[in-house]
JSON list of C-alpha atoms in Angstrom, two decimals:
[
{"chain": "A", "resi": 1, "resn": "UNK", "atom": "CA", "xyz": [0.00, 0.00, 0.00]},
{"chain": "A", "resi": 2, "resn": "UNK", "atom": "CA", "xyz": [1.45, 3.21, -0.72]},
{"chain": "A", "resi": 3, "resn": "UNK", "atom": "CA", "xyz": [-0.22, 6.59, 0.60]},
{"chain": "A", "resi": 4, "resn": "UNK", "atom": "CA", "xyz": [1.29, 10.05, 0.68]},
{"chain": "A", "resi": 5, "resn": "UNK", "atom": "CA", "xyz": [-0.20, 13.70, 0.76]},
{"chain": "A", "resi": 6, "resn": "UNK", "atom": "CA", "xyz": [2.01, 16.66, -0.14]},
{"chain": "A", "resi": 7, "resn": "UNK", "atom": "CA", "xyz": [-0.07, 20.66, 0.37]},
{"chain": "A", "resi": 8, "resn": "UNK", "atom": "CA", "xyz": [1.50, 23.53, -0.55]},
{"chain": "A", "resi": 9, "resn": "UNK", "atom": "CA", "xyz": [-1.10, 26.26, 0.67]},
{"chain": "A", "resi": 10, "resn": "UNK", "atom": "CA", "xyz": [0.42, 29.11, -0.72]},
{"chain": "A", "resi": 11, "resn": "UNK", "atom": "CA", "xyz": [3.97, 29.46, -2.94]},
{"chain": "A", "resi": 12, "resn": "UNK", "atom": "CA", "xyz": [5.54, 33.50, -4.04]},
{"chain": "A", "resi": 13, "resn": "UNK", "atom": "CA", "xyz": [6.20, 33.19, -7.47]},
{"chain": "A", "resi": 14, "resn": "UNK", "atom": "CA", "xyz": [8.18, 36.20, -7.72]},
{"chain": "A", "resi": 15, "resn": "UNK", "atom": "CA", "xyz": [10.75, 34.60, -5.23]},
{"chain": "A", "resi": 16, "resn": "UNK", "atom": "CA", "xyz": [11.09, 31.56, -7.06]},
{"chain": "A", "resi": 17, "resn": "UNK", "atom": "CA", "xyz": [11.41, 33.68, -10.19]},
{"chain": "A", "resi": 18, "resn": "UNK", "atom": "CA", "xyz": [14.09, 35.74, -8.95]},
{"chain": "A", "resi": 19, "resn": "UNK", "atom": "CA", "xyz": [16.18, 33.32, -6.49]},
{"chain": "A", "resi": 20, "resn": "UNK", "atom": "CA", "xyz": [16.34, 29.96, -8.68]},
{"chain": "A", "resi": 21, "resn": "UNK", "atom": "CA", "xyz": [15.26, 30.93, -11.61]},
{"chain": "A", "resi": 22, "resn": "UNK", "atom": "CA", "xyz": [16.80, 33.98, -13.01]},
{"chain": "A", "resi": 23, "resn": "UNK", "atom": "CA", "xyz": [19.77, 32.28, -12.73]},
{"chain": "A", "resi": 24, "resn": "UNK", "atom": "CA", "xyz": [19.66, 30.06, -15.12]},
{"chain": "A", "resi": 25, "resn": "UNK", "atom": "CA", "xyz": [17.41, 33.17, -17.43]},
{"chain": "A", "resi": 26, "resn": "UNK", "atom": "CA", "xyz": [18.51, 36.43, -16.06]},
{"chain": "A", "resi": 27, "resn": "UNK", "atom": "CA", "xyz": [15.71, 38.17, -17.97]},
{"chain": "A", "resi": 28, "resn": "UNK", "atom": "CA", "xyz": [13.56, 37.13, -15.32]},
{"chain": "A", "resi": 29, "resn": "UNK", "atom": "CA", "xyz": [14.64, 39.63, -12.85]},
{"chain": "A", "resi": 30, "resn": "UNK", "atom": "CA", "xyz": [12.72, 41.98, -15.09]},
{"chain": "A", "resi": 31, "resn": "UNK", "atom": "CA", "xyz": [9.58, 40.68, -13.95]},
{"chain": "A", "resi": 32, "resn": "UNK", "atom": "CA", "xyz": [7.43, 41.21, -10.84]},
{"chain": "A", "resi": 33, "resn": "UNK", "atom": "CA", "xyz": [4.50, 39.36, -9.75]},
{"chain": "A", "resi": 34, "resn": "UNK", "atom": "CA", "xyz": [1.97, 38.64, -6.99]},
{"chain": "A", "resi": 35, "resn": "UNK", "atom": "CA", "xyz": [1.35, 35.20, -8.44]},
{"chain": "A", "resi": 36, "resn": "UNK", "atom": "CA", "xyz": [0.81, 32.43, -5.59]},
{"chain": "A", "resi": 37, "resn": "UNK", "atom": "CA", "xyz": [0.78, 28.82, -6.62]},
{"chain": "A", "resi": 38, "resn": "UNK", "atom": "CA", "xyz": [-1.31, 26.60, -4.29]},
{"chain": "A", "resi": 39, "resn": "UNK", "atom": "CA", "xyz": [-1.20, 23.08, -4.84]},
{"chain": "A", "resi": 40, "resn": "UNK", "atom": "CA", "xyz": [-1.82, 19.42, -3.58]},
{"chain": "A", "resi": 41, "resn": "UNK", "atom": "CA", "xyz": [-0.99, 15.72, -4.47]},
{"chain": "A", "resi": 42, "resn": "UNK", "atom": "CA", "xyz": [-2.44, 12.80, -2.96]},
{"chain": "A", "resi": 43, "resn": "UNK", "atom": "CA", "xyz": [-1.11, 9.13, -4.13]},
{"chain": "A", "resi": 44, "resn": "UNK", "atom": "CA", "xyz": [-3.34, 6.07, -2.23]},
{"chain": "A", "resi": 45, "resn": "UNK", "atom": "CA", "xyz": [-3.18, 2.27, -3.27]},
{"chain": "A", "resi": 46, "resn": "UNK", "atom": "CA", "xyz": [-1.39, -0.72, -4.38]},
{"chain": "A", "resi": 47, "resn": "UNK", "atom": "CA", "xyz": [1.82, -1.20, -6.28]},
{"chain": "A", "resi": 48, "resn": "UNK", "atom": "CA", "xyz": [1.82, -4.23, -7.84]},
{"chain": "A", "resi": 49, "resn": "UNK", "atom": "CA", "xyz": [4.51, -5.35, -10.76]},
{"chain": "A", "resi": 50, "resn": "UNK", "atom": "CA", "xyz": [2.95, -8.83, -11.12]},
{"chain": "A", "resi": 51, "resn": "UNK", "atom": "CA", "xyz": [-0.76, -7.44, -12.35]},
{"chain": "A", "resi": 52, "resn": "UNK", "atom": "CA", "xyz": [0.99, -4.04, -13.17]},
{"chain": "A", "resi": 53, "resn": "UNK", "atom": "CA", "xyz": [-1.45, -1.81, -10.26]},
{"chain": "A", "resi": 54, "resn": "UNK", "atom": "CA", "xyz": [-0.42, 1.49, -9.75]},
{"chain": "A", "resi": 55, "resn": "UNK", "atom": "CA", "xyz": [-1.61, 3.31, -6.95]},
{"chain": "A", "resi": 56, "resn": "UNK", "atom": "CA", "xyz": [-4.16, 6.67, -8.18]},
{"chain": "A", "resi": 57, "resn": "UNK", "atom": "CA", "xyz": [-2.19, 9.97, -8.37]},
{"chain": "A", "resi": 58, "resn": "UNK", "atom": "CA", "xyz": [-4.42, 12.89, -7.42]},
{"chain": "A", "resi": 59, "resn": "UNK", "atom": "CA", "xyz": [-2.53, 16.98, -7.99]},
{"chain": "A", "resi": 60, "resn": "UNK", "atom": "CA", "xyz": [-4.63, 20.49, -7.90]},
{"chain": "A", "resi": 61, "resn": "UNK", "atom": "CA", "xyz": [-2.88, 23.28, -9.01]},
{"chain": "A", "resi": 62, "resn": "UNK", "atom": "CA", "xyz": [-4.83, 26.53, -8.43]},
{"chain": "A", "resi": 63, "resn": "UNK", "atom": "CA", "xyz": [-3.21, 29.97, -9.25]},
{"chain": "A", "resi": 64, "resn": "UNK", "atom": "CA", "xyz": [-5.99, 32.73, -8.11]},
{"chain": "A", "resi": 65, "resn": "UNK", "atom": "CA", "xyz": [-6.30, 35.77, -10.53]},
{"chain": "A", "resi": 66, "resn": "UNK", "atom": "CA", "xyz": [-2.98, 37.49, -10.28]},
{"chain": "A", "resi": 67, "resn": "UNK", "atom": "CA", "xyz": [-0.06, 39.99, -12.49]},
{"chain": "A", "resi": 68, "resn": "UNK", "atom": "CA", "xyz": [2.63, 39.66, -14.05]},
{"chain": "A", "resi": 69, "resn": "UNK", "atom": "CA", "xyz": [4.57, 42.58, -14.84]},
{"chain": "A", "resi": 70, "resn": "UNK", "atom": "CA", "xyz": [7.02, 42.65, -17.07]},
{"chain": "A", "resi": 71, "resn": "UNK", "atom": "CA", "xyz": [9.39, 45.63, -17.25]},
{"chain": "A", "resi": 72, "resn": "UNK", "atom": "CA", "xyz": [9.64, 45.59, -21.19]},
{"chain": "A", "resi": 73, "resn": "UNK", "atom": "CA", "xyz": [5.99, 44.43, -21.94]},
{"chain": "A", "resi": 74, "resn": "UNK", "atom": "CA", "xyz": [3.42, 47.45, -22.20]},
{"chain": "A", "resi": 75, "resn": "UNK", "atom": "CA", "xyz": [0.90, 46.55, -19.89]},
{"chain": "A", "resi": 76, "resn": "UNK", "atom": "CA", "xyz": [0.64, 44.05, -16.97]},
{"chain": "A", "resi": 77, "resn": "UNK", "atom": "CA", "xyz": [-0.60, 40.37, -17.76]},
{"chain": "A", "resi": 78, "resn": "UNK", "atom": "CA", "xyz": [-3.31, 39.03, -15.85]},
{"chain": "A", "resi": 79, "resn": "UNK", "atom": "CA", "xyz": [-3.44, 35.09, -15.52]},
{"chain": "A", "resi": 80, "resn": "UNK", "atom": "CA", "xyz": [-5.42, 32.69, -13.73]},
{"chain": "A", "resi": 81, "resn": "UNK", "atom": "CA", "xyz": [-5.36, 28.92, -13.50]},
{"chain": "A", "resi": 82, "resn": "UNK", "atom": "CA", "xyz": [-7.19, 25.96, -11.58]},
{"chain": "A", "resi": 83, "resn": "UNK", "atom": "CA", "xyz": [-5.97, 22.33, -12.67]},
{"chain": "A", "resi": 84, "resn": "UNK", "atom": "CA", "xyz": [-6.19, 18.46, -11.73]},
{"chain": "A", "resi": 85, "resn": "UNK", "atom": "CA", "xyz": [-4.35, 15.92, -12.74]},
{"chain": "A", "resi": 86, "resn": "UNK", "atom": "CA", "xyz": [-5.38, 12.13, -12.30]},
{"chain": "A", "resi": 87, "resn": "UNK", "atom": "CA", "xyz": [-3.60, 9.11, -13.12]},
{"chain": "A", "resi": 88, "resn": "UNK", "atom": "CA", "xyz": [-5.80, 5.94, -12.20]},
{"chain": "A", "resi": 89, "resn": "UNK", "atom": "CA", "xyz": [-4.60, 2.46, -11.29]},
{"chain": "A", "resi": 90, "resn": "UNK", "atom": "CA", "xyz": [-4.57, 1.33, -14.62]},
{"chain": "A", "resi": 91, "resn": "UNK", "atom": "CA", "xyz": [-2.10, 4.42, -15.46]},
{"chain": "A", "resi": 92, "resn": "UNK", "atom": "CA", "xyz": [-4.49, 6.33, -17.66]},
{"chain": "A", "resi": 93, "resn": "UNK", "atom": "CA", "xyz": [-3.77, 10.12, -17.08]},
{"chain": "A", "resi": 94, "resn": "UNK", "atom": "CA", "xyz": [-6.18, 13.29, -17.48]},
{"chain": "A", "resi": 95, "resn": "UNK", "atom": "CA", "xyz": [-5.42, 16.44, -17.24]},
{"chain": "A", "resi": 96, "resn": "UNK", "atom": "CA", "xyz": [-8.95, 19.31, -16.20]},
{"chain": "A", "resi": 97, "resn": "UNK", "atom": "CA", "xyz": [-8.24, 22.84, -16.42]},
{"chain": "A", "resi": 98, "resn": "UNK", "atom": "CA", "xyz": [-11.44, 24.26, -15.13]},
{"chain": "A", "resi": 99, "resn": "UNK", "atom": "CA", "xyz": [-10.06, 27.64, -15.62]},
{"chain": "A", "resi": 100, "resn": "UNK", "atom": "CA", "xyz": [-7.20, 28.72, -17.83]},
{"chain": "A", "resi": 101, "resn": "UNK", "atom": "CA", "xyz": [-7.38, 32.80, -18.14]},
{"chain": "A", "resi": 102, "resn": "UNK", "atom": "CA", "xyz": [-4.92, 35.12, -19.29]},
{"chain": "A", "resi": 103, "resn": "UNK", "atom": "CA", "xyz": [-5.31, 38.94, -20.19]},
{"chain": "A", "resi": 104, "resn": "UNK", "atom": "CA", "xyz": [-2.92, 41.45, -21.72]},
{"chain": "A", "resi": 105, "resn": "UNK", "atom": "CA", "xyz": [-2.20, 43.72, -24.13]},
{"chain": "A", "resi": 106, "resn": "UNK", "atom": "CA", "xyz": [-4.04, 42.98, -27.22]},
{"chain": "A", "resi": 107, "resn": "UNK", "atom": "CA", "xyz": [-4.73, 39.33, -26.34]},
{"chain": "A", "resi": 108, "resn": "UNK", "atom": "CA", "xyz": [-7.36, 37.21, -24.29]},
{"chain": "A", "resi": 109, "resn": "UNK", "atom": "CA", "xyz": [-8.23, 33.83, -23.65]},
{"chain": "A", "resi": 110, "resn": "UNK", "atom": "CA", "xyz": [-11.04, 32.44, -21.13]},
{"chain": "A", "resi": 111, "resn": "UNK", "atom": "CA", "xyz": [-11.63, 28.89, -21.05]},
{"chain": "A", "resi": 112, "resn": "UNK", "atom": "CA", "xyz": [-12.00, 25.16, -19.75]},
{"chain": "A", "resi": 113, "resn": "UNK", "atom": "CA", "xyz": [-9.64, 22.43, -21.50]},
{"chain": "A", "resi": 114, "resn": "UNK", "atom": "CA", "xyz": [-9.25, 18.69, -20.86]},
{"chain": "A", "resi": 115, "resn": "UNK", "atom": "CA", "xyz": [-6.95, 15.68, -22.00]},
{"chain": "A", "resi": 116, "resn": "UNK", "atom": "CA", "xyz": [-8.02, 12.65, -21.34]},
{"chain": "A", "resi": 117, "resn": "UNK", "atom": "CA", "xyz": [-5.45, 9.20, -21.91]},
{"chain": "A", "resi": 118, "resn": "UNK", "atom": "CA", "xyz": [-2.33, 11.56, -22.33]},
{"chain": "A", "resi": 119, "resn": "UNK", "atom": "CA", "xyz": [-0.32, 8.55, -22.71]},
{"chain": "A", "resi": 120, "resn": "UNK", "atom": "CA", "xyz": [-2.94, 6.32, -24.61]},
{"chain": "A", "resi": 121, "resn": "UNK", "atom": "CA", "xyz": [-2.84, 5.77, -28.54]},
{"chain": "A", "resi": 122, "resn": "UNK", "atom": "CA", "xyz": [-5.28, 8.38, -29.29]},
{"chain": "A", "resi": 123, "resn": "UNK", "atom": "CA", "xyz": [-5.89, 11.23, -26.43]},
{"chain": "A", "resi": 124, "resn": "UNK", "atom": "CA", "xyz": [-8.86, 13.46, -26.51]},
{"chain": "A", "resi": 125, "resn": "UNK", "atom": "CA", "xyz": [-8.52, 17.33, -26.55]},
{"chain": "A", "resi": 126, "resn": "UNK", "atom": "CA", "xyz": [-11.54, 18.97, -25.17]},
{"chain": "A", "resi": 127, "resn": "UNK", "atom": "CA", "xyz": [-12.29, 22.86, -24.95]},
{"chain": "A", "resi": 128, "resn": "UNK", "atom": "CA", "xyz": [-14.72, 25.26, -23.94]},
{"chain": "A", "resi": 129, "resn": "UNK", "atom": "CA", "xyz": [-14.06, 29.15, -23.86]},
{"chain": "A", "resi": 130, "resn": "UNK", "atom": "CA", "xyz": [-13.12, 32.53, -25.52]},
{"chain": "A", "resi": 131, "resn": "UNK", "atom": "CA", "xyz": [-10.40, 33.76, -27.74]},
{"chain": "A", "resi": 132, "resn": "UNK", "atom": "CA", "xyz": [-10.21, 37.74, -28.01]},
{"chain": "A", "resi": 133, "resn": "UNK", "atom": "CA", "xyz": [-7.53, 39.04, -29.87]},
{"chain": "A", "resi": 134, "resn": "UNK", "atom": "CA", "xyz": [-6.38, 42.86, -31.04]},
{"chain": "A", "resi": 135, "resn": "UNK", "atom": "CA", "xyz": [-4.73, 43.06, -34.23]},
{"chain": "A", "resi": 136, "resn": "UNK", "atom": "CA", "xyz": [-3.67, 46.53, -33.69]},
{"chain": "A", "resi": 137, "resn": "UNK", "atom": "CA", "xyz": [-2.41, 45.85, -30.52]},
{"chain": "A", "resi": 138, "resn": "UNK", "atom": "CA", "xyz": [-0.69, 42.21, -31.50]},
{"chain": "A", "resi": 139, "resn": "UNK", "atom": "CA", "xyz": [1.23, 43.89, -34.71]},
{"chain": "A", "resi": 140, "resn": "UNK", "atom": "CA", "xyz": [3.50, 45.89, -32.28]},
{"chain": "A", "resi": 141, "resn": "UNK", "atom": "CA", "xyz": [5.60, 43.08, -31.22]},
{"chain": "A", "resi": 142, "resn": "UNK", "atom": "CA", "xyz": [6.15, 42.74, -34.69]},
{"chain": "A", "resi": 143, "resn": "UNK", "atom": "CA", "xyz": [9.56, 44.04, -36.54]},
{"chain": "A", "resi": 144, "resn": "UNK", "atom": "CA", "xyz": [8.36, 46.82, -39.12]},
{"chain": "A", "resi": 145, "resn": "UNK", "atom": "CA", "xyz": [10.67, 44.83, -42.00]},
{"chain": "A", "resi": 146, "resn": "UNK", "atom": "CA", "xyz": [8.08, 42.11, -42.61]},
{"chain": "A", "resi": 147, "resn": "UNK", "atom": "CA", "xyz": [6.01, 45.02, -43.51]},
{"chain": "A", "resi": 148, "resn": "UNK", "atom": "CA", "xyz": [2.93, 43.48, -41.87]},
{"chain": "A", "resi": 149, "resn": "UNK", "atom": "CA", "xyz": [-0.13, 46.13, -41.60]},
{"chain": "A", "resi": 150, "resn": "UNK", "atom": "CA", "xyz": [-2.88, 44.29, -39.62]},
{"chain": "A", "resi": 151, "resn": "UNK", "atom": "CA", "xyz": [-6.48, 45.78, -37.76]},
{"chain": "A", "resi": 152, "resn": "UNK", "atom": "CA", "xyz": [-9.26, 44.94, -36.39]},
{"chain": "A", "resi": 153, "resn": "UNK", "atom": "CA", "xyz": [-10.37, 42.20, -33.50]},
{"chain": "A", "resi": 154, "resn": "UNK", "atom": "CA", "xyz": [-10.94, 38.86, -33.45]},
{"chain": "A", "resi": 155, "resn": "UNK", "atom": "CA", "xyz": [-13.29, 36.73, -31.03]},
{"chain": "A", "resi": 156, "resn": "UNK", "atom": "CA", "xyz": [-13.58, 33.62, -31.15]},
{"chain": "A", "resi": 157, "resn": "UNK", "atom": "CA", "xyz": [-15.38, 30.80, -28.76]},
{"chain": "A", "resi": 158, "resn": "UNK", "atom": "CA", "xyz": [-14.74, 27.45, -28.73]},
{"chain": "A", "resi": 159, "resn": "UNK", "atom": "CA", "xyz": [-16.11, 24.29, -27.64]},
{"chain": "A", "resi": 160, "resn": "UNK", "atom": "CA", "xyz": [-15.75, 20.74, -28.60]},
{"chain": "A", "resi": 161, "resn": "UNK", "atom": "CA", "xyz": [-13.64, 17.59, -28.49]},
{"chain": "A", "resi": 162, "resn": "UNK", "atom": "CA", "xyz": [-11.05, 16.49, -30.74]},
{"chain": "A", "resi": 163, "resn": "UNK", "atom": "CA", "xyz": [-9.00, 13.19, -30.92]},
{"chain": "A", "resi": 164, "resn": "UNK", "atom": "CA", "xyz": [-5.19, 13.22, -31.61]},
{"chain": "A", "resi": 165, "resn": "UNK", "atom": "CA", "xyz": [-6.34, 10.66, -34.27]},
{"chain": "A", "resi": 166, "resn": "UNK", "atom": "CA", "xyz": [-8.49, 13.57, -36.40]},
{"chain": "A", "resi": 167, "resn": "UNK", "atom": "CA", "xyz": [-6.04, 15.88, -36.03]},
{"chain": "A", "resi": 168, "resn": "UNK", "atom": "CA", "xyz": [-4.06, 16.59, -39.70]},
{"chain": "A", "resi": 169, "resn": "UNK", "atom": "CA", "xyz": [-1.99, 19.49, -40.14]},
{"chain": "A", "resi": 170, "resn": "UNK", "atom": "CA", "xyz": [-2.60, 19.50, -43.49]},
{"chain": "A", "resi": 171, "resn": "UNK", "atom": "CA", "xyz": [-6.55, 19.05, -43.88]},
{"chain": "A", "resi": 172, "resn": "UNK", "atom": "CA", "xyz": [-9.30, 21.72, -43.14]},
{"chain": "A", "resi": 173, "resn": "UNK", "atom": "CA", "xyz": [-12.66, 21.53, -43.08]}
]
């Protein structure tokens, strides 16, 4: 039997940024943020090699609506995130984001996205949400020698399923 519970209740992003991080990218002393990670893993039942049981493998992530600013970027980015990730006894992983937000300059996205059997043969992609986007906005990241004159918004919403199977890179319809 193997059981184990790990909580953290509340982790500073911004120190992790800055104390481990930045030194292995140094551009991330440039940014500052209020970002807490909270999280929690459970792991209860059986190992067993002969009939190949794994014990289920329970983690929530949640990061609650926080900013990210950036000292080159020309507004602050505001993110949000609630997650689970399950792998059963049979070792079939999922992964839920109930709540994947982000929100910055020019660009938004709102929504709810799922992957069931990661590891399996043919995983299923599932979303639900919003896509908001500001061309006018967007086209200033972009160097003026591709000569690239975009306007206008773009919304989108989403929601269905998809199998890795269905997906072709090459086929639209």
């Amino acid at each position: 039997i193997v059981e184990g519970q790990i909580d953290i209740p509340r982790c500073c992003i911004q120190t992790f940024l800055h104390d481990y991080m930045a030194t292995f990218v140094p551009e991330l002393k440039n940014v500052q943020s209020d970002t807490e990670l909270s999280a929690t893993a459970r792991i209860n039942g059986s190992l067993d090699y002969v009939t190949g049981a794994l014990p289920e493998i329970k983690i929530a992530f949640n990061i609650p609506d926080s900013e990210i600013d950036y000292s080159t970027f020309p507004e602050k980015i505001r993110m949000g995130m609630d997650a689970d990730f399950v792998m059963d006894t049979a070792g079939m992983m999922a992964v839920d984001i109930k709540k994947a937000r982000i929100n910055t300059y020019g660009l938004g996205l709102d929504a709810a996205i799922g992957i069931d059997d990661i590891t399996g043969d043919d995983p299923e992609f599932l979303i639900s949400g919003g896509l908001r986007a500001s061309l006018d906005s967007l086209r200033n990241f972009l160097p003026d020698t591709l000569n690239i004159v975009a306007q206008g918004d773009i919304h989108a919403e989403l929601d269905g399923t998809i199998k890795m199977s269905e997906i072709d890179m090459y086929a639209f319809s």
